[in-house]
Coordinates of C-alpha atoms in Angstrom, one line a residue:
M3 CA -5.4 -8.9 43.5
S4 CA -1.6 -9.2 44.5
K5 CA 0.6 -9.5 46.9
T6 CA 2.5 -6.4 46.0
K7 CA -1.6 -3.9 45.4
E8 CA -2.2 -5.3 48.8
Y9 CA 0.5 -4.2 50.4
I10 CA -0.1 -1.0 49.2
H11 CA -3.7 -1.3 50.0
K12 CA -2.9 -1.3 53.6
L13 CA -0.4 1.1 53.9
P14 CA -2.0 3.8 56.9
I15 CA -2.7 6.9 56.2
S16 CA -4.2 9.4 59.5
F17 CA -5.7 12.8 58.8
K18 CA -6.8 16.1 60.5
N19 CA -7.7 18.2 57.8
I20 CA -8.1 18.5 54.3
R21 CA -7.1 22.9 52.7
L22 CA -9.0 23.8 49.8
I23 CA -6.9 26.4 47.5
R24 CA -8.3 27.8 45.2
L25 CA -5.7 29.4 42.6
N26 CA -6.1 31.9 40.0
L27 CA -2.1 31.3 37.6
P28 CA -1.1 34.8 34.9
Q29 CA -0.4 32.7 31.9
K30 CA 1.9 34.4 29.8
E31 CA -0.3 34.4 26.5
Q32 CA -3.3 33.3 25.5
F33 CA -4.8 29.8 25.1
V34 CA -7.8 29.3 22.4
S35 CA -9.3 25.5 21.7
G36 CA -12.4 23.9 20.3
I37 CA -13.2 24.4 24.9
G38 CA -13.4 27.6 25.0
V39 CA -10.7 30.9 24.9
R40 CA -8.3 30.5 28.9
N41 CA -5.6 33.5 29.7
S42 CA -5.1 32.4 33.2
R43 CA -4.8 28.7 35.0
E44 CA -7.8 29.0 38.1
A45 CA -6.6 25.7 39.7
L46 CA -7.8 23.2 43.1
I47 CA -5.0 22.7 45.6
V48 CA -6.5 19.6 47.7
E49 CA -3.6 20.0 50.7
W50 CA -3.9 17.0 52.6
T51 CA -2.2 17.3 56.8
D52 CA -1.8 14.0 59.3
A53 CA -2.1 14.0 62.4
N54 CA 2.0 15.0 63.0
D55 CA 1.2 17.9 60.3
V56 CA 3.2 16.0 57.3
K57 CA 1.5 17.5 54.6
G58 CA 0.6 16.6 50.9
Y59 CA -0.7 18.1 47.6
G60 CA -2.5 16.8 45.6
E61 CA -4.4 18.9 42.0
C62 CA -8.1 18.8 40.7
S63 CA -7.0 19.1 37.3
C64 CA -10.8 19.9 36.4
R65 CA -11.8 22.8 34.7
P66 CA -14.0 26.5 36.0
D67 CA -16.6 24.8 33.6
P68 CA -18.4 22.2 32.5
Y69 CA -16.8 22.7 29.3
Y70 CA -14.6 19.6 28.8
S71 CA -15.4 17.1 31.1
A72 CA -19.2 17.2 33.3
E73 CA -16.6 18.4 36.2
F74 CA -15.8 21.7 37.6
I75 CA -13.7 23.5 40.1
D76 CA -17.1 25.3 42.9
G77 CA -19.0 21.7 42.7
A78 CA -15.0 20.1 43.2
I79 CA -14.7 22.2 46.0
A80 CA -18.8 20.8 47.1
L81 CA -18.0 17.8 47.1
V82 CA -14.4 17.2 48.3
N83 CA -16.9 19.2 51.6
Q84 CA -19.7 17.9 51.8
F85 CA -18.8 13.8 50.4
I86 CA -15.5 12.7 51.6
V87 CA -13.7 14.7 54.2
P88 CA -16.9 13.6 56.5
F89 CA -16.0 10.2 55.7
L90 CA -12.0 10.4 56.7
K91 CA -11.3 8.6 59.8
A92 CA -7.9 9.9 62.5
E93 CA -7.0 6.8 61.4
Q94 CA -7.3 4.5 58.0
S95 CA -5.4 2.6 55.1
F96 CA -4.9 3.6 52.3
G97 CA -7.5 0.7 50.7
D98 CA -9.8 2.7 53.0
L99 CA -9.5 5.6 51.5
L100 CA -9.7 5.0 48.5
K101 CA -13.1 2.6 49.2
L102 CA -14.8 5.5 50.3
L103 CA -13.8 7.4 46.7
D104 CA -15.3 5.1 45.2
K105 CA -18.1 5.4 46.2
I106 CA -18.8 8.6 44.4
R107 CA -19.8 8.5 41.0
G108 CA -18.4 10.5 37.9
W109 CA -16.2 13.5 39.5
N110 CA -12.3 11.8 38.6
F111 CA -10.4 15.0 39.1
S112 CA -12.1 15.8 42.3
K113 CA -11.0 11.9 44.0
A114 CA -7.7 12.0 42.0
A115 CA -6.8 15.4 44.1
V116 CA -7.7 14.1 46.8
E117 CA -5.3 10.7 45.9
M118 CA -2.6 11.9 44.9
A119 CA -2.2 14.0 48.6
A120 CA -3.2 11.7 50.1
L121 CA -0.1 9.8 48.9
Q122 CA 2.2 12.0 48.6
V123 CA 1.9 12.4 53.4
I124 CA 2.2 8.2 52.9
E125 CA 5.8 7.9 50.6
K126 CA 6.3 10.8 53.1
N127 CA 5.9 8.6 56.4
T128 CA 6.9 5.3 54.8
G129 CA 8.8 5.4 51.6
H130 CA 6.3 3.6 49.5
S131 CA 3.8 4.0 46.6
P132 CA 2.0 2.7 44.5
F133 CA 3.9 3.2 40.9
E134 CA 6.2 0.5 43.1
L135 CA 3.2 -2.0 40.7
L136 CA 4.9 -1.1 37.1
E137 CA 7.5 -3.3 36.8
N138 CA 9.4 -1.4 33.6
T139 CA 12.0 0.5 35.3
P140 CA 11.3 4.7 34.6
L141 CA 13.3 6.5 31.6
Q142 CA 15.5 9.4 33.7
K143 CA 14.2 11.6 30.8
V144 CA 10.9 12.3 29.5
P145 CA 10.2 13.4 26.1
V146 CA 8.2 16.2 26.2
G147 CA 5.8 17.6 23.5
I148 CA 4.1 20.8 23.0
S149 CA 0.1 21.1 22.1
L150 CA -0.4 24.3 20.0
G151 CA -3.9 26.9 20.1
L152 CA -5.8 27.8 17.4
Y153 CA -4.7 31.0 15.0
T154 CA -5.8 33.0 13.0
D155 CA -3.3 35.4 12.1
L156 CA -0.2 33.2 10.1
N157 CA 1.9 35.2 11.0
H158 CA 2.0 34.7 14.2
I159 CA 1.5 30.8 14.2
K160 CA 4.0 30.7 11.4
K161 CA 7.1 32.2 14.8
V162 CA 5.2 29.7 17.4
V163 CA 5.7 26.9 15.7
K164 CA 9.7 28.1 14.3
N165 CA 9.8 28.4 18.2
A166 CA 8.6 24.9 19.3
L167 CA 10.6 23.7 16.8
E168 CA 13.7 25.4 17.9
T169 CA 13.1 24.7 21.7
G170 CA 13.5 20.9 20.5
Y171 CA 10.3 19.6 21.7
R172 CA 9.4 16.0 20.5
R173 CA 6.1 17.4 19.0
L174 CA 4.2 19.4 18.0
K175 CA 0.1 18.4 18.8
F176 CA -2.6 21.1 17.1
K177 CA -5.5 22.1 17.6
I178 CA -7.5 22.2 15.3
S179 CA -11.8 23.1 15.7
P180 CA -14.2 22.6 12.0
N181 CA -13.6 26.2 11.5
V182 CA -10.4 25.8 11.8
Q183 CA -8.0 27.4 8.6
T184 CA -6.6 24.8 6.7
D185 CA -4.5 27.0 4.6
F186 CA -2.2 27.8 7.6
F187 CA -1.7 24.5 7.3
E188 CA -0.7 24.5 4.1
D189 CA 1.6 27.2 4.9
I190 CA 3.4 25.7 8.2
N191 CA 3.7 22.7 6.2
P192 CA 7.5 22.9 4.5
L193 CA 8.8 24.2 8.1
L194 CA 6.7 20.8 9.7
F195 CA 8.0 17.6 6.9
K196 CA 12.2 18.9 7.8
A197 CA 11.7 19.0 11.6
D198 CA 12.3 15.2 13.1
T199 CA 9.4 16.5 15.1
Y200 CA 5.6 14.2 15.6
V201 CA 3.0 15.7 14.4
G202 CA -0.9 15.9 15.8
F203 CA -3.9 16.7 15.9
D204 CA -7.0 18.1 18.9
A205 CA -10.2 18.5 18.0
N206 CA -11.8 18.5 21.7
G207 CA -14.9 16.5 20.6
S208 CA -16.0 19.5 18.5
F209 CA -16.3 17.8 14.9
G210 CA -19.7 16.8 14.1
D211 CA -21.7 15.0 11.6
A212 CA -21.4 17.9 9.4
D213 CA -17.9 18.8 9.7
F214 CA -16.3 15.4 8.3
E215 CA -14.9 17.7 5.1
V216 CA -13.3 19.3 7.6
F217 CA -12.0 16.1 9.3
N218 CA -10.9 14.7 6.1
Y219 CA -8.9 16.9 5.1
F220 CA -6.8 16.4 8.6
A221 CA -7.5 12.6 7.9
N222 CA -6.1 12.3 4.5
S223 CA -3.5 14.7 4.6
Y224 CA -1.8 13.8 7.2
Q225 CA -1.8 10.5 8.2
T226 CA -0.9 10.8 11.7
M227 CA -3.1 10.7 15.2
I228 CA -6.0 12.8 15.8
E229 CA -7.2 13.2 19.7
Q230 CA -10.5 12.8 19.9
P231 CA -12.6 14.5 16.9
F232 CA -16.0 13.7 17.9
A233 CA -17.9 14.4 21.8
P234 CA -17.8 11.2 24.3
A235 CA -20.2 8.8 23.3
R236 CA -20.8 9.9 19.5
F237 CA -19.5 6.3 18.7
D238 CA -21.8 6.7 15.2
L239 CA -19.3 9.4 14.3
L240 CA -16.3 7.6 15.1
L241 CA -17.8 4.6 13.2
K242 CA -18.7 6.4 10.0
A243 CA -14.7 8.5 10.2
K244 CA -13.3 4.9 10.0
Q245 CA -15.3 3.0 7.7
E246 CA -14.8 6.7 5.2
N247 CA -10.6 6.4 6.4
P248 CA -9.8 3.5 6.8
S249 CA -6.9 4.4 7.7
V250 CA -7.4 6.7 10.1
F251 CA -5.7 6.5 13.5
I252 CA -7.5 7.7 16.0
C253 CA -6.2 8.4 19.8
Y254 CA -8.9 9.3 22.5
D255 CA -9.2 11.5 25.1
E256 CA -11.8 12.5 26.9
E257 CA -14.1 9.5 25.7
I258 CA -12.0 7.5 27.9
K259 CA -12.7 7.4 32.2
S260 CA -11.7 4.5 33.2
L261 CA -10.3 0.9 32.0
G262 CA -14.1 -0.3 31.2
D263 CA -13.8 2.9 28.7
V264 CA -10.9 1.2 26.8
I265 CA -11.3 -2.5 27.3
K266 CA -14.6 -1.4 25.6
L267 CA -13.3 0.2 22.5
H268 CA -10.4 -2.5 22.4
H269 CA -13.1 -5.1 22.0
L270 CA -14.9 -2.8 19.2
G271 CA -12.0 -2.4 17.2
V272 CA -11.2 1.6 17.2
L273 CA -8.7 1.9 19.9
D274 CA -5.3 3.3 17.8
E275 CA -4.5 5.1 21.1
V276 CA -4.9 6.7 24.8
N277 CA -3.8 9.7 25.4
L278 CA -4.2 9.2 29.2
K279 CA -4.7 12.2 32.1
V280 CA -4.5 11.1 35.5
G281 CA -7.4 13.5 36.7
R282 CA -9.4 12.3 34.3
V283 CA -9.7 8.6 35.5
G284 CA -10.1 9.2 38.6
G285 CA -5.8 8.6 39.7
V286 CA -3.0 7.3 39.8
M287 CA -4.6 3.6 40.9
K288 CA -6.8 3.8 37.9
S289 CA -4.1 4.8 35.7
I290 CA -1.7 1.9 36.7
E291 CA -4.5 0.1 35.6
I292 CA -4.8 1.2 32.2
I293 CA -1.3 1.2 32.0
Q294 CA -1.0 -2.1 32.8
Y295 CA -4.4 -3.2 30.1
C296 CA -2.6 -0.7 27.1
A297 CA 0.9 -2.7 27.6
K298 CA -0.5 -5.7 27.0
H299 CA -2.6 -5.7 24.2
N300 CA -0.2 -2.9 22.9
I301 CA -1.7 -0.8 23.0
P302 CA 0.4 2.7 22.9
C303 CA -1.0 5.3 25.4
W304 CA 0.8 8.0 26.8
I305 CA 0.5 10.7 29.7
G306 CA -1.7 13.6 28.5
G307 CA -2.3 17.0 30.5
M308 CA -4.9 19.7 32.2
F309 CA -2.4 22.8 32.3
E310 CA -1.2 21.8 35.7
T311 CA 0.6 23.9 37.6
G312 CA 4.4 21.9 38.6
I313 CA 2.3 20.2 41.0
G314 CA 0.1 17.7 39.3
R315 CA 3.0 18.0 36.5
I316 CA 5.9 16.6 38.4
L317 CA 2.8 14.0 39.0
N318 CA 2.1 13.9 35.2
L319 CA 5.1 13.2 34.4
R320 CA 6.4 11.1 36.4
M321 CA 3.3 8.9 35.3
A322 CA 4.9 8.9 32.0
S323 CA 8.5 8.4 33.4
Y324 CA 7.6 4.1 33.6
L325 CA 5.8 4.3 29.8
P326 CA 9.3 3.9 27.4
N327 CA 7.4 3.9 24.2
A328 CA 5.4 6.5 24.5
R329 CA 6.8 9.8 21.5
A330 CA 4.9 12.3 23.6
H331 CA 3.6 13.5 26.5
D332 CA 1.5 16.5 26.5
L333 CA 4.2 17.7 29.5
S334 CA 5.6 21.2 28.6
P335 CA 8.0 22.8 31.5
S336 CA 6.6 25.7 33.6
D337 CA 7.8 28.4 31.9
R338 CA 5.8 27.3 28.8
Y339 CA 2.7 28.9 30.2
F340 CA 2.8 30.5 32.9
L341 CA 4.3 33.7 34.0
E342 CA 5.8 32.3 37.5
D343 CA 4.2 27.7 38.7
I344 CA 3.9 27.4 42.7
I345 CA 7.1 24.8 43.3
A346 CA 11.0 25.3 42.5
P347 CA 13.1 24.1 41.1
N348 CA 10.5 24.6 38.6
V349 CA 10.0 21.5 35.6
E350 CA 13.1 22.7 32.6
M351 CA 13.2 20.7 30.0
E352 CA 16.5 20.6 27.4
N353 CA 15.9 19.4 23.4
G354 CA 12.6 18.2 24.3
F355 CA 13.6 16.1 27.2
V356 CA 12.6 16.4 30.9
C357 CA 15.5 14.3 32.9
M358 CA 13.7 13.2 35.7
E359 CA 16.5 13.7 38.9
S360 CA 15.8 17.5 37.9
V361 CA 12.2 17.3 39.5
K362 CA 13.2 14.8 41.5
N363 CA 13.4 17.6 44.5
C364 CA 11.0 20.1 43.7
Q365 CA 9.0 21.5 46.3
V366 CA 5.9 23.7 46.7
Q367 CA 6.6 27.4 47.0
L368 CA 4.1 28.5 50.2
N369 CA 4.4 32.4 49.7
L370 CA 4.1 31.7 45.9
L371 CA 1.0 29.3 46.8
E372 CA -0.3 31.8 49.0
K373 CA 0.6 34.7 46.4
Y374 CA -1.6 33.3 43.4
T375 CA -4.9 31.8 46.3
I376 CA -8.7 33.5 45.4
E377 CA -10.1 31.5 47.3
Q378 CA -9.3 28.5 51.1
K379 CA -11.7 27.3 53.3
T380 CA -9.9 24.1 55.9
I381 CA -12.0 21.1 56.9
A382 CA -10.9 20.0 59.9
S383 CA -11.8 16.2 60.5
T384 CA -14.9 15.2 62.7
C385 CA -14.3 12.0 63.9

């Protein structure tokens, strides 16, 4: 453990209570992916209050169902209630908190939310954070892309693509599945090839052994990133894809839950790119370890999103600012998805970039937090 990391672990954090806040934010429009259909964003917010009533907020960005990962919101609430809060002390170090979280196997989104909330309190009180472990100077402007859902209407997808290109996104990432209408892409190709915008695809693990005809269409026609084409742990299908299409460029998402997963895929020779989601790997400290490994081994890495509210979005942008070589991150502005976000000022984009200075002083708006709360519970310290 380096001296700097040791210092971060020793930072103090007191604990008074945690409030678990379940939100439901209306979306501007329906979003369809290989996982399913969503009309609103249901999220769990962790509010950590210390002995001096300083508050920090973390977002548990798992879904309400176990269809992206095994984790889901009701389970996350139970986990924090039963296996985290009862073991928190009135006074502890950040390292003590990490040991408590590391003892729990899995449930990375839940652990990340608690860690994030605690880190906000620590940074407010001490001015220090784990981001000090990252050596490069953070970007002032972060390039961002847009994730586009599955569409069943050609005119609609053309309209969406034109709007995204005119808005200036640095990357367009299309959701795909074995049932996607490939002829739609033949129609929109003229729009894509004329634009100075990187194009990628994301299958959310929806392709199986019987779906290689559609997979090969995207692999051969575009020579670009295909994100998580197969279900996690279907290494046999990854090998088959690489054998049939040696140049196929696969980005991993659901497959990566830890640094160990990155190292394994790298050593097996199938790791082309990493979509790093802070919540999915267990939080800020775990993300920093992965970023450092990818930098050391020249593995492309960018920050993905889970349609977070502004709370999670700001943290993701901050992490993204330390990745200077990434083409773009899945971190659209607040008004891309929600009728109303719960922070102010909103995350805004200009010409495909988010200015980090503009989000430096974003604050949670308690009136909006309460407006969209559908369930809440406060759990006090017992120590």
